[in-house]
mmCIF file of C-alpha atoms and ligand atoms in Angstrom:
data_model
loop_
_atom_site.group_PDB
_atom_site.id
_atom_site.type_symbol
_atom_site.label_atom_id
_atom_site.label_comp_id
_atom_site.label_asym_id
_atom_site.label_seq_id
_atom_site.Cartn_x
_atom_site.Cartn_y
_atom_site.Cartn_z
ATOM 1 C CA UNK T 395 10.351 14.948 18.059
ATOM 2 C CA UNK T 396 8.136 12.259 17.023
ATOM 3 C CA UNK T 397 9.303 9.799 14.135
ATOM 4 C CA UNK T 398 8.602 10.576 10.349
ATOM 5 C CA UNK T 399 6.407 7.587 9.480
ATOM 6 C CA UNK T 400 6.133 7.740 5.099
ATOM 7 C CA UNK T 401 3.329 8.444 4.359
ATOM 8 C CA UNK T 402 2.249 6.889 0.571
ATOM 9 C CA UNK T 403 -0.822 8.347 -1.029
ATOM 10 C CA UNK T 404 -2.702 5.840 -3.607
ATOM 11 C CA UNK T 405 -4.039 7.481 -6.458
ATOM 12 C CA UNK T 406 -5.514 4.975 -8.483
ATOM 13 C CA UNK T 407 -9.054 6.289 -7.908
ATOM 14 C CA UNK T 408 -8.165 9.513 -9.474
ATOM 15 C CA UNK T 409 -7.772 6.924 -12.521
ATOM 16 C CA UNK T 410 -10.855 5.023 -11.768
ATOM 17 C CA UNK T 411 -12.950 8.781 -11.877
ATOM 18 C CA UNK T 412 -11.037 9.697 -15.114
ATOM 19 C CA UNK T 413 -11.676 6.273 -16.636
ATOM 20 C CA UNK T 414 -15.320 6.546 -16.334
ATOM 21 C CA UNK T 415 -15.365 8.851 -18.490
ATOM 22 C CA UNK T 416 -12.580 8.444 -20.796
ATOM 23 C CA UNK T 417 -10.518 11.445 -21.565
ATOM 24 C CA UNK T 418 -7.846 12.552 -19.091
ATOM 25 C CA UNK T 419 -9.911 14.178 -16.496
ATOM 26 C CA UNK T 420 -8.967 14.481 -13.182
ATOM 27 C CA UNK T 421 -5.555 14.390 -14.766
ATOM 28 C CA UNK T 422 -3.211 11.727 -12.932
ATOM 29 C CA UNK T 423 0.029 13.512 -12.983
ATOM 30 C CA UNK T 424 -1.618 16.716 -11.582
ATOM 31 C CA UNK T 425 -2.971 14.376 -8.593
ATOM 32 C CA UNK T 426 0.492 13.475 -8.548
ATOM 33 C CA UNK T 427 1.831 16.767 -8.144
ATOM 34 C CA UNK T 428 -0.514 17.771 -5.813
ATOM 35 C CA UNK T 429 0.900 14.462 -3.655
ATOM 36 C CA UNK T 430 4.267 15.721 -4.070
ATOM 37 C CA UNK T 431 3.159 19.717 -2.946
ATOM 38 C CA UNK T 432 1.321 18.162 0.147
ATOM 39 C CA UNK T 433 4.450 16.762 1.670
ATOM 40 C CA UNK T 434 3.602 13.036 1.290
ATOM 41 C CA UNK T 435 6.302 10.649 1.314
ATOM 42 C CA UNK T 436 5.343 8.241 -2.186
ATOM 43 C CA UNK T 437 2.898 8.397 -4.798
ATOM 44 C CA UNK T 438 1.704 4.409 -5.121
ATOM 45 C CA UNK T 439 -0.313 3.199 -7.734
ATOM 46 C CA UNK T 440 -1.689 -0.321 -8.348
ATOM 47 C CA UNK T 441 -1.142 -1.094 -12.428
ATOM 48 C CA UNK T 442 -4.081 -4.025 -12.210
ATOM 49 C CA UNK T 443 -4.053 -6.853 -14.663
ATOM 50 C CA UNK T 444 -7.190 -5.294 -15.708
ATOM 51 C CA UNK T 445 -5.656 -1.504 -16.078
ATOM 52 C CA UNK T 446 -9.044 -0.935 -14.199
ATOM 53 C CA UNK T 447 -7.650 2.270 -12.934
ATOM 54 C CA UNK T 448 -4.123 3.204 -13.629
ATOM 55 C CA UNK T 449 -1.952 2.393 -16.389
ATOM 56 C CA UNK T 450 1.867 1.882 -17.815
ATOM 57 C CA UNK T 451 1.515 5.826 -19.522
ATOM 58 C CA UNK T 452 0.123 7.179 -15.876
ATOM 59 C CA UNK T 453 2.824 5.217 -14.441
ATOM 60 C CA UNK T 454 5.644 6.713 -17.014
ATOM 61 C CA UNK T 455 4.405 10.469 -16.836
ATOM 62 C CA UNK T 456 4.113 10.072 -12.910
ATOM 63 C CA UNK T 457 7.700 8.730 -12.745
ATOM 64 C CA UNK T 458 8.675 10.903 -15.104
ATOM 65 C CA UNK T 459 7.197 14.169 -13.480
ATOM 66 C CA UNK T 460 7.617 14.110 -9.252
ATOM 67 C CA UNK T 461 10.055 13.721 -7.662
ATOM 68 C CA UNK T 462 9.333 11.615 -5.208
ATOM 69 C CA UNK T 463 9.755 7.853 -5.422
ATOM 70 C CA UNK T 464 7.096 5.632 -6.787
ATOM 71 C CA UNK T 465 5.347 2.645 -4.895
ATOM 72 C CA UNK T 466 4.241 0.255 -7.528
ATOM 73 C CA UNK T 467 1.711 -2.379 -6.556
ATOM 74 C CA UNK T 468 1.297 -5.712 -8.974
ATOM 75 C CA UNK T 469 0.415 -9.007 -8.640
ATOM 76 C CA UNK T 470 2.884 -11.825 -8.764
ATOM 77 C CA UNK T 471 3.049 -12.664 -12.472
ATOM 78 C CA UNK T 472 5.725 -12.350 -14.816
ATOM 79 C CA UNK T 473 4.288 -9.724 -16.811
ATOM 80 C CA UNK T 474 3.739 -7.613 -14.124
ATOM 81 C CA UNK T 475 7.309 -8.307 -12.893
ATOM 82 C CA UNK T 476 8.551 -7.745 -15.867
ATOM 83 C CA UNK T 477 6.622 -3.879 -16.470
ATOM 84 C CA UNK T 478 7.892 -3.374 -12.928
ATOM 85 C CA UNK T 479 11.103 -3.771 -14.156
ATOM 86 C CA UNK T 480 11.200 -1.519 -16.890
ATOM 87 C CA UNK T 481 9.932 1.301 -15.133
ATOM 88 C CA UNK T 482 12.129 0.730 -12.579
ATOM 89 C CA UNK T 483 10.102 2.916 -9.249
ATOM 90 C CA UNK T 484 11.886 2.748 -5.921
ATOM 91 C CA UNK T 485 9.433 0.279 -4.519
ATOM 92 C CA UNK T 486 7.008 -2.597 -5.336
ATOM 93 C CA UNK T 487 4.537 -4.176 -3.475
ATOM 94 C CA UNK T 488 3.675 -7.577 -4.438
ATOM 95 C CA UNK T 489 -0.314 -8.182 -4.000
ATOM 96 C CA UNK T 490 -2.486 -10.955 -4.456
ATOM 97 C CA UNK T 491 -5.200 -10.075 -7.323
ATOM 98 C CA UNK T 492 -8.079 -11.565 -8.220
ATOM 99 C CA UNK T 493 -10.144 -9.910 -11.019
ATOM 100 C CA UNK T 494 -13.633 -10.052 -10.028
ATOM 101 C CA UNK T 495 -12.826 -8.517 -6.261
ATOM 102 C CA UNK T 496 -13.607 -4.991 -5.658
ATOM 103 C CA UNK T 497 -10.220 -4.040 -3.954
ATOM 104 C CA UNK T 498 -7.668 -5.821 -2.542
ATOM 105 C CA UNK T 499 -9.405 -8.064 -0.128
ATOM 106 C CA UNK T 500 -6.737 -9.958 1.419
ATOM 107 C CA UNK T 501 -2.917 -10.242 2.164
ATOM 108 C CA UNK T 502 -1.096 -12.517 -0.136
ATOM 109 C CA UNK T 503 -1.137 -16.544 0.783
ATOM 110 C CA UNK T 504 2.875 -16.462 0.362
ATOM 111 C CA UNK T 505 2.754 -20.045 2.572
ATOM 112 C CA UNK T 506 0.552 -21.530 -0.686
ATOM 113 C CA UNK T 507 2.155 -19.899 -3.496
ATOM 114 C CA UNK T 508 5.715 -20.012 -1.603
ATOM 115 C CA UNK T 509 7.385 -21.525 -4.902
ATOM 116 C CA UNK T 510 5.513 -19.536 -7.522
ATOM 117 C CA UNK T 511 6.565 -16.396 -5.416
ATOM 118 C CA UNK T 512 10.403 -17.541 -5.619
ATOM 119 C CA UNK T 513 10.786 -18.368 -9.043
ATOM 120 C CA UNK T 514 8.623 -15.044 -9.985
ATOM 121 C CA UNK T 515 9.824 -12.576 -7.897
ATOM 122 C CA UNK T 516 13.993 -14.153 -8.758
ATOM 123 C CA UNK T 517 14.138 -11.330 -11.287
ATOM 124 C CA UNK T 518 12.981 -8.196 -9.210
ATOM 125 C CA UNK T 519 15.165 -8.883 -6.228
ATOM 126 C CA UNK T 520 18.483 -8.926 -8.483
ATOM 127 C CA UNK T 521 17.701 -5.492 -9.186
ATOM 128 C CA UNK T 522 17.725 -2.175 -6.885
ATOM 129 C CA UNK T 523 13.735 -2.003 -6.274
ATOM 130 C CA UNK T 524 12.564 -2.358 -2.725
ATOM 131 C CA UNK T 525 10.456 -5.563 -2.851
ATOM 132 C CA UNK T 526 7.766 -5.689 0.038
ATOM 133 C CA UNK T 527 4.542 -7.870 -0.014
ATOM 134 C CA UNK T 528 1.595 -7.076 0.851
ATOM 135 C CA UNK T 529 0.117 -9.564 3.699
ATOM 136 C CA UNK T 530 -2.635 -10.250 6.553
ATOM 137 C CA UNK T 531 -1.464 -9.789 10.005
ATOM 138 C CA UNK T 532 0.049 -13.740 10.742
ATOM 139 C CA UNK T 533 2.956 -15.177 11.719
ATOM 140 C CA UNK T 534 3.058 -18.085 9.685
ATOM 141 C CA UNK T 535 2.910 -15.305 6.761
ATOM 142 C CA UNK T 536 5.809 -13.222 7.759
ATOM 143 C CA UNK T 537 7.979 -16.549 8.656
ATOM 144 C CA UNK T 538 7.340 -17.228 4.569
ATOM 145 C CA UNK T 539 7.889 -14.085 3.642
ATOM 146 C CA UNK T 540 11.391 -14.404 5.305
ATOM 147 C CA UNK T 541 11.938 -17.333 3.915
ATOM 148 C CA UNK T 542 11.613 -16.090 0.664
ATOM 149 C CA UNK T 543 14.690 -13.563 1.542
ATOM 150 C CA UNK T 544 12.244 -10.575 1.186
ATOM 151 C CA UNK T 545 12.799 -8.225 3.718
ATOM 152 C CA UNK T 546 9.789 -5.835 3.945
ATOM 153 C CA UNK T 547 5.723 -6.797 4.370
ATOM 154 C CA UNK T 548 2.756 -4.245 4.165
ATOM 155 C CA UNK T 549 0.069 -5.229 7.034
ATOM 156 C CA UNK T 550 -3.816 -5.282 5.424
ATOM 157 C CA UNK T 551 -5.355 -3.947 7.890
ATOM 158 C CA UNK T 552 -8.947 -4.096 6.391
ATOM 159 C CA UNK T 553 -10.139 -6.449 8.844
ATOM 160 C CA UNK T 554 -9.067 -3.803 11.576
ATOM 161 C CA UNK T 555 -11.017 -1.294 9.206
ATOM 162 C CA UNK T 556 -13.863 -3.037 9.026
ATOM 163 C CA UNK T 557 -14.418 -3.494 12.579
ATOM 164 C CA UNK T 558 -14.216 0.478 13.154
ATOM 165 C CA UNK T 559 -17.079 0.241 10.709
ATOM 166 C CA UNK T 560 -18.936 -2.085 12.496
ATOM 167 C CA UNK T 561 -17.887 -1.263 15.648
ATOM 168 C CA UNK T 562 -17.220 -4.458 16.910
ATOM 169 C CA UNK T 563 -13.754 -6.199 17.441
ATOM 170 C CA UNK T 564 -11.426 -3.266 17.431
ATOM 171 C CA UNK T 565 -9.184 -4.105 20.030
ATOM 172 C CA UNK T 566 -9.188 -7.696 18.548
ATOM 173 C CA UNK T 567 -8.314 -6.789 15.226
ATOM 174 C CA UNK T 568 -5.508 -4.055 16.367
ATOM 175 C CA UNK T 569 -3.773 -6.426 18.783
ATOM 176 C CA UNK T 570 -3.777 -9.105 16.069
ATOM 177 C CA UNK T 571 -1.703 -6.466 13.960
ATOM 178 C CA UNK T 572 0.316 -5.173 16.707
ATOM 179 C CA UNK T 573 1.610 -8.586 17.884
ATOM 180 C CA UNK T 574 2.144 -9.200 13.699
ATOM 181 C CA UNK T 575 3.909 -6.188 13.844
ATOM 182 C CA UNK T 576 6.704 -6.951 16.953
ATOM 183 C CA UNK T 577 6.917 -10.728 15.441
ATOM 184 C CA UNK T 578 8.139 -8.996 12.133
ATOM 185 C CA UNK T 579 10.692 -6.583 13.981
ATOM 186 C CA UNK T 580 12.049 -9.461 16.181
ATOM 187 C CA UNK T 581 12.239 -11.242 12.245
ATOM 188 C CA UNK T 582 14.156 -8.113 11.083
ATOM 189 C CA UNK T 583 11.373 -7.147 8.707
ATOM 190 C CA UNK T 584 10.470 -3.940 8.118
ATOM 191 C CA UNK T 585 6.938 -2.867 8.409
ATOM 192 C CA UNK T 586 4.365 -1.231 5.954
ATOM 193 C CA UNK T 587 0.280 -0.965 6.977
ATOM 194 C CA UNK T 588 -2.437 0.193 4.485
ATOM 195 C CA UNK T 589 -5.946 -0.557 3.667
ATOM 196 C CA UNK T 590 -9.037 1.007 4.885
ATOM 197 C CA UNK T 591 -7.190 3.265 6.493
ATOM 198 C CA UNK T 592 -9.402 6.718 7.532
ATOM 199 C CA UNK T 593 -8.907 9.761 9.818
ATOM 200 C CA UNK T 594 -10.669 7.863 12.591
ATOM 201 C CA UNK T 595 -8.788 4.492 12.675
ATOM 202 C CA UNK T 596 -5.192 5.486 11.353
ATOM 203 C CA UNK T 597 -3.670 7.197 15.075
ATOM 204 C CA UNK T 598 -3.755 3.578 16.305
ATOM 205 C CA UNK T 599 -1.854 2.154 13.607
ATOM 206 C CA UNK T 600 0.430 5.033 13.478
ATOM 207 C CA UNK T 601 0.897 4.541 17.060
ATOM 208 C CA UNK T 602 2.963 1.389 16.559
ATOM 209 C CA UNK T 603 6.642 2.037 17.109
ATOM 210 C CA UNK T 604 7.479 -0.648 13.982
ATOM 211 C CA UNK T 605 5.616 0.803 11.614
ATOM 212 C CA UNK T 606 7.553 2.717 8.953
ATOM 213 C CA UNK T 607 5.399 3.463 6.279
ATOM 214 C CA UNK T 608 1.447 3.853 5.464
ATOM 215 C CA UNK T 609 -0.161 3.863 2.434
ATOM 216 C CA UNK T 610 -3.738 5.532 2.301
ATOM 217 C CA UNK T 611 -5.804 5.529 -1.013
ATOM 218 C CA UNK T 612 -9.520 5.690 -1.237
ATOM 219 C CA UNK T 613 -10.665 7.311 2.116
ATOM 220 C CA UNK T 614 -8.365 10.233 1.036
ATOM 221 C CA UNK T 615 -9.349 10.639 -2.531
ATOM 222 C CA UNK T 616 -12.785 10.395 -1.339
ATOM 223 C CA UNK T 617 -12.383 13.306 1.503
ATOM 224 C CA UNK T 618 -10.431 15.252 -1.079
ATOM 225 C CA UNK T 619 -13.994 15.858 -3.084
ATOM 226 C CA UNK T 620 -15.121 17.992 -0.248
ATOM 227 C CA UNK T 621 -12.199 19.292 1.411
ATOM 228 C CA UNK T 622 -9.483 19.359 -1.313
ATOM 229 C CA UNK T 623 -6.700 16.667 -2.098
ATOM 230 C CA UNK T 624 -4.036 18.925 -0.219
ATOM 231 C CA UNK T 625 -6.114 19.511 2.754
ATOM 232 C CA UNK T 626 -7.205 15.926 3.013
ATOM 233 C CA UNK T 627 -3.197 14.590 2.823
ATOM 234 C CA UNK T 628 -2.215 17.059 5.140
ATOM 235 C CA UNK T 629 -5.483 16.683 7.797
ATOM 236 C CA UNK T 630 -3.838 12.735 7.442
ATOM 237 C CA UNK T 631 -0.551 13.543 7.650
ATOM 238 C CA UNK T 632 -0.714 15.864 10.948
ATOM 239 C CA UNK T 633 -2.803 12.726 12.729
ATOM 240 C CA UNK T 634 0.119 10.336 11.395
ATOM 241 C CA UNK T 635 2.661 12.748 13.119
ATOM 242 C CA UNK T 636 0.819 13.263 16.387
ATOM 243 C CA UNK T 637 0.301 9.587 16.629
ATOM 244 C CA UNK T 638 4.208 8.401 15.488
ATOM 245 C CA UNK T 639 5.957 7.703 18.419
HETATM 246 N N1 PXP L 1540 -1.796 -0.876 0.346
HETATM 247 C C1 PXP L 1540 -1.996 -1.804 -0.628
HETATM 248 C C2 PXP L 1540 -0.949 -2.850 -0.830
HETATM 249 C C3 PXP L 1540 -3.143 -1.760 -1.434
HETATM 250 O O1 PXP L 1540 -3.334 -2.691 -2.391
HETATM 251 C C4 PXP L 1540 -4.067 -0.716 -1.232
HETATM 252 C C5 PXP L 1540 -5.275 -0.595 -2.110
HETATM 253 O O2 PXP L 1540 -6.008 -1.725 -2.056
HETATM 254 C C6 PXP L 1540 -3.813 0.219 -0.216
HETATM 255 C C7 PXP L 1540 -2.672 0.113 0.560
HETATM 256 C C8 PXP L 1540 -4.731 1.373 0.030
HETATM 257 O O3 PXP L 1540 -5.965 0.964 0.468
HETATM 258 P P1 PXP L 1540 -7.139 2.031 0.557
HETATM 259 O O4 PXP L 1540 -7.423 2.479 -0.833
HETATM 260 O O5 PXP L 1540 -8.246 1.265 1.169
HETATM 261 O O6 PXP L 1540 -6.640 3.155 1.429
#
């Protein structure tokens, strides 16, 4: 039998379609539920500095109604820390934010914000949460990370994403990740992947024995508007499997 790789589906652009609006539709927790029915792993959410798309109520009634764990993504800042705290989901992912970018456009520069990092994140790993952060595919990044005593990273694979796009650079881009990823085992750090990920580019990331979670937002909630959010996780879910070795 292949290995279960979790599978975490992002649902902050349910928010961001509900927010342009106002009101509560699409409805958050339903998208939630939906998650949970569809057999994915986490439900992770991304409470911005800007609440952009999902915020501290979504987060409440989605902790408060599935019953699977959270993923909670936030910047390094004390605040965030702090509403990460009091919520108290199974995992966080520390990201870097920056409040003019469209998305998350990079990993986190841990090597350049290495004592920030420590004194902010002292609080979080006294508790029970499962502290990963969220980095490019680099060595000097993971070594940092490890040095920081965290034991889990998520790989951005954008730029991997963006050269299935172009179509240029693939194999570049997926080696750089797959040698990221055996550095970080040898390390004894376990590995997350997410960003950009897509029907078409996901079987090769799957495909890497390290890799223990993925976490798959906007290509999903954007097939989901023509095929249906359960169809869409579980289309994703049976290409994860098949590819999971
Ligand atoms: N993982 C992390 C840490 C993220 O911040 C995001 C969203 O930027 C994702 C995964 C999901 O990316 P996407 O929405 O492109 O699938």
């Amino acid at each position: 039998m292949n290995r279960h790789i979790r599978l975490g589906i992002n649902i902050d652009h349910v928010a961001t379609l509900r927010n342009a609006r106002g009101g509560d539709t699409p409805n958050v927790t339903e998208a939630a539920k939906v998650v949970e029915e569809s057999g994915a792993d986490l439900i992770t959410v991304h409470v911005r500095e800007d609440r952009r798309h999902i915020n501290e109520k979504d987060l409440g009634n989605i902790l408060d109604t599935v019953n699977i764990p959270v993923n909670l993504e936030i910047a390094a800042n004390s605040e965030m820390v702090d509403i990460a705290i009091n919520y108290n989901p199974k995992f966080v992912c520390i990201v870097p934010e920056n409040r003019k970018e469209i998305t998350t456009e990079g990993g986190l520069d841990v090597i350049n914000n290495f004592k920030e990092l420590k004194k902010v994140l002292k609080s979080i790993t006294d508790t029970e949460i499962n502290v990963s952060i969220f980095i490019d595919p680099d060595k000097e990044q993971i070594k940092a990370v490890n040095d920081l005593g965290i034991s889990t990273v998520e790989f951005h694979t954008g730029s991997y994403a963006n050269a299935f796009i172009k179509n240029r650079n693939i194999d570049k881009e997926f080696k750089k990740i797959e040698e990221n990823v055996f550095f970080a085992k040898e390390k004894g750090i376990n590995c997350h992947a997410g960003h950009g990920l897509t029907f078409e580019n996901v079987a090769k990331i799957a495909g890497l024995p390290h890799i223990i979670e993925l976490n798959i937002g906007h290509f999903i909630i954007a097939d989901s508007i023509f095929n249906g959010l359960q169809n869409s996780i579980l289309k994703m879910r049976n290409i994860i499997t098949k590819a999971s070795i």
